[in-house]
Short mmCIF file of C-alpha atoms in Angstrom, two decimals:
data_model
loop_
_atom_site.label_atom_id
_atom_site.label_comp_id
_atom_site.label_asym_id
_atom_site.label_seq_id
_atom_site.Cartn_x
_atom_site.Cartn_y
_atom_site.Cartn_z
CA MET X 1 103.22 81.73 120.21
CA ARG X 2 106.68 80.39 121.30
CA LEU X 3 106.68 77.08 120.20
CA ILE X 4 105.70 78.48 116.68
CA ILE X 5 109.19 80.85 117.12
CA ALA X 6 110.95 77.39 118.70
CA VAL X 7 110.10 75.80 115.17
CA ILE X 8 110.54 78.59 112.87
CA ALA X 9 114.24 78.60 114.58
CA GLY X 10 115.21 75.52 115.14
CA GLY X 11 114.59 74.98 111.28
CA LEU X 12 116.77 78.44 110.30
CA PHE X 13 119.02 76.79 112.19
CA GLY X 14 119.18 73.21 110.90
CA LEU X 15 118.85 74.67 107.02
CA GLY X 16 121.48 77.19 108.01
CA LEU X 17 124.03 73.87 109.27
CA HIS X 18 122.99 71.92 106.76
CA LEU X 19 123.54 74.70 103.97
CA SER X 20 127.09 75.69 105.57
CA GLY X 21 127.98 71.65 105.85
CA MET X 22 128.62 71.36 109.33
CA THR X 23 126.58 68.20 108.51
CA ASP X 24 129.31 66.70 106.26
CA THR X 25 131.39 64.95 108.43
CA ASN X 26 133.89 64.30 105.85
CA ARG X 27 134.11 68.70 106.16
CA VAL X 28 133.65 68.28 109.61
CA GLN X 29 137.24 66.37 110.14
CA GLY X 30 138.65 68.17 107.14
CA PHE X 31 138.58 70.79 109.16
CA LEU X 32 140.06 69.71 112.64
CA ASP X 33 142.89 67.41 110.77
CA ILE X 34 145.37 70.59 110.45
CA PHE X 35 148.19 68.52 110.06
CA SER X 36 147.12 66.98 106.18
CA ALA X 37 143.91 68.42 104.31
CA TRP X 38 142.75 71.47 106.41
CA ASP X 39 139.83 72.86 105.35
CA PRO X 40 138.98 76.01 106.61
CA THR X 41 135.53 76.94 105.74
CA LEU X 42 133.42 75.81 109.01
CA ALA X 43 135.92 78.45 110.45
CA PHE X 44 133.99 81.26 108.42
CA VAL X 45 130.81 78.85 109.31
CA MET X 46 131.90 79.71 113.13
CA GLY X 47 132.95 83.08 112.49
CA GLY X 48 129.43 83.87 110.93
CA ALA X 49 127.84 82.43 114.57
CA ILE X 50 130.46 84.22 116.71
CA VAL X 51 129.49 87.94 115.77
CA PRO X 52 126.05 87.65 115.36
CA MET X 53 126.30 86.69 118.52
CA ALA X 54 128.65 89.20 120.52
CA VAL X 55 126.05 91.61 118.98
CA ALA X 56 123.59 90.57 120.09
CA TRP X 57 124.35 90.14 124.37
CA ARG X 58 125.15 93.73 123.86
CA LEU X 59 121.63 94.28 122.20
CA THR X 60 119.98 92.22 124.98
CA ALA X 61 121.22 93.85 128.12
CA GLY X 62 118.84 95.21 129.85
CA ARG X 63 115.67 94.50 127.07
CA LYS X 64 112.85 91.95 127.64
CA PRO X 65 112.23 89.10 125.01
CA LEU X 66 109.33 89.13 123.23
CA VAL X 67 108.98 85.10 124.31
CA GLY X 68 110.01 83.85 127.71
CA SER X 69 110.19 85.39 130.58
CA MET X 70 113.94 87.08 130.67
CA PHE X 71 116.91 86.67 127.88
CA PRO X 72 119.34 83.70 129.58
CA SER X 73 122.85 85.61 132.21
CA ARG X 74 126.57 85.26 129.83
CA PRO X 75 127.99 82.26 131.20
CA SER X 76 130.75 82.12 133.46
CA THR X 77 134.55 83.11 131.85
CA GLU X 78 136.14 80.72 134.79
CA ILE X 79 137.40 78.15 133.25
CA THR X 80 137.10 74.92 135.55
CA ARG X 81 138.37 71.31 135.49
CA ARG X 82 134.42 70.36 134.42
CA LEU X 83 135.21 72.61 131.74
CA VAL X 84 138.03 71.41 130.62
CA ILE X 85 136.84 68.03 130.84
CA GLY X 86 133.28 68.57 128.95
CA SER X 87 135.45 70.46 126.62
CA VAL X 88 137.95 67.13 125.85
CA LEU X 89 135.80 64.87 125.24
CA PHE X 90 132.96 67.02 123.35
CA GLY X 91 135.99 67.40 121.12
CA ILE X 92 136.85 63.47 121.02
CA GLY X 93 133.02 62.63 119.89
CA TRP X 94 133.10 65.99 117.59
CA GLY X 95 137.09 64.25 115.90
CA LEU X 96 135.81 60.58 116.22
CA VAL X 97 132.68 61.12 114.16
CA GLY X 98 132.15 64.99 112.51
CA LEU X 99 129.32 65.43 114.38
CA CYS X 100 127.87 67.92 117.48
CA PRO X 101 124.12 67.73 118.85
CA GLY X 102 122.83 70.06 116.33
CA PRO X 103 124.38 68.67 113.46
CA ALA X 104 123.21 65.32 114.59
CA MET X 105 119.76 66.07 114.96
CA ALA X 106 119.78 67.99 111.47
CA SER X 107 121.41 65.50 110.05
CA LEU X 108 119.03 63.00 111.41
CA GLY X 109 116.17 62.91 107.34
CA TYR X 110 119.46 61.78 105.94
CA GLY X 111 121.98 60.37 108.25
CA GLY X 112 121.30 56.48 108.47
CA ILE X 113 122.01 54.56 110.68
CA PRO X 114 125.46 56.20 111.37
CA GLY X 115 123.14 59.25 112.58
CA VAL X 116 120.75 57.49 114.48
CA VAL X 117 123.90 55.25 116.79
CA PHE X 118 125.62 58.41 117.11
CA LEU X 119 122.94 60.71 118.42
CA VAL X 120 121.84 56.93 120.85
CA ALA X 121 125.28 57.34 122.30
CA MET X 122 125.04 61.63 123.06
CA MET X 123 121.73 61.08 124.62
CA VAL X 124 122.88 58.03 126.98
CA GLY X 125 126.00 60.07 127.56
CA MET X 126 123.97 63.54 128.25
CA ALA X 127 122.50 60.87 130.72
CA ALA X 128 124.99 59.97 132.00
CA ALA X 129 126.52 62.89 132.97
CA PRO X 130 125.38 64.37 135.94
CA ARG X 131 126.06 60.77 137.26
CA VAL X 132 130.29 60.89 136.50
CA SER X 133 129.82 64.63 137.40
CA GLN X 134 129.19 63.69 140.87
CA ILE X 135 131.54 60.61 140.77
CA LEU X 136 134.35 62.95 139.74
CA ASP X 137 132.66 65.82 142.50
CA ARG X 138 133.06 63.18 145.10
CA ARG X 139 136.21 61.88 143.96
CA THR X 140 137.75 65.58 144.40
CA ALA X 141 136.19 66.43 147.44
CA SER X 142 138.03 63.52 149.25
CA ALA X 143 141.74 64.00 147.72
#
């Protein structure tokens, strides 16, 4: 049952990304280019995701999910060095390529070689992140 729900949710998420234009790299880069041909449509997509999620956080308090042991806890609101560095790297990659992990996965079927190259590079970065984080933590501790 859990796998079926995951496949349905993933399919709906991918369809939503495609229909909203989040898999169109030109639209994403147009949204990020605030000094030129700014395309504000993705702001509505983000708002359409943030508002329901805020409601969901409220509704799930004290409840148990149908599938799984518990809902994830709320993320920390603390702004850390790790959060800032990760956000900057994510933003640079998003701005250069016009894709982030969700839309990259959703566009694999029609994104061609550039989509596959991006996905492989993203996976390499994700695999390297724990090691790089350890190195940075050691350097900070010794400074």
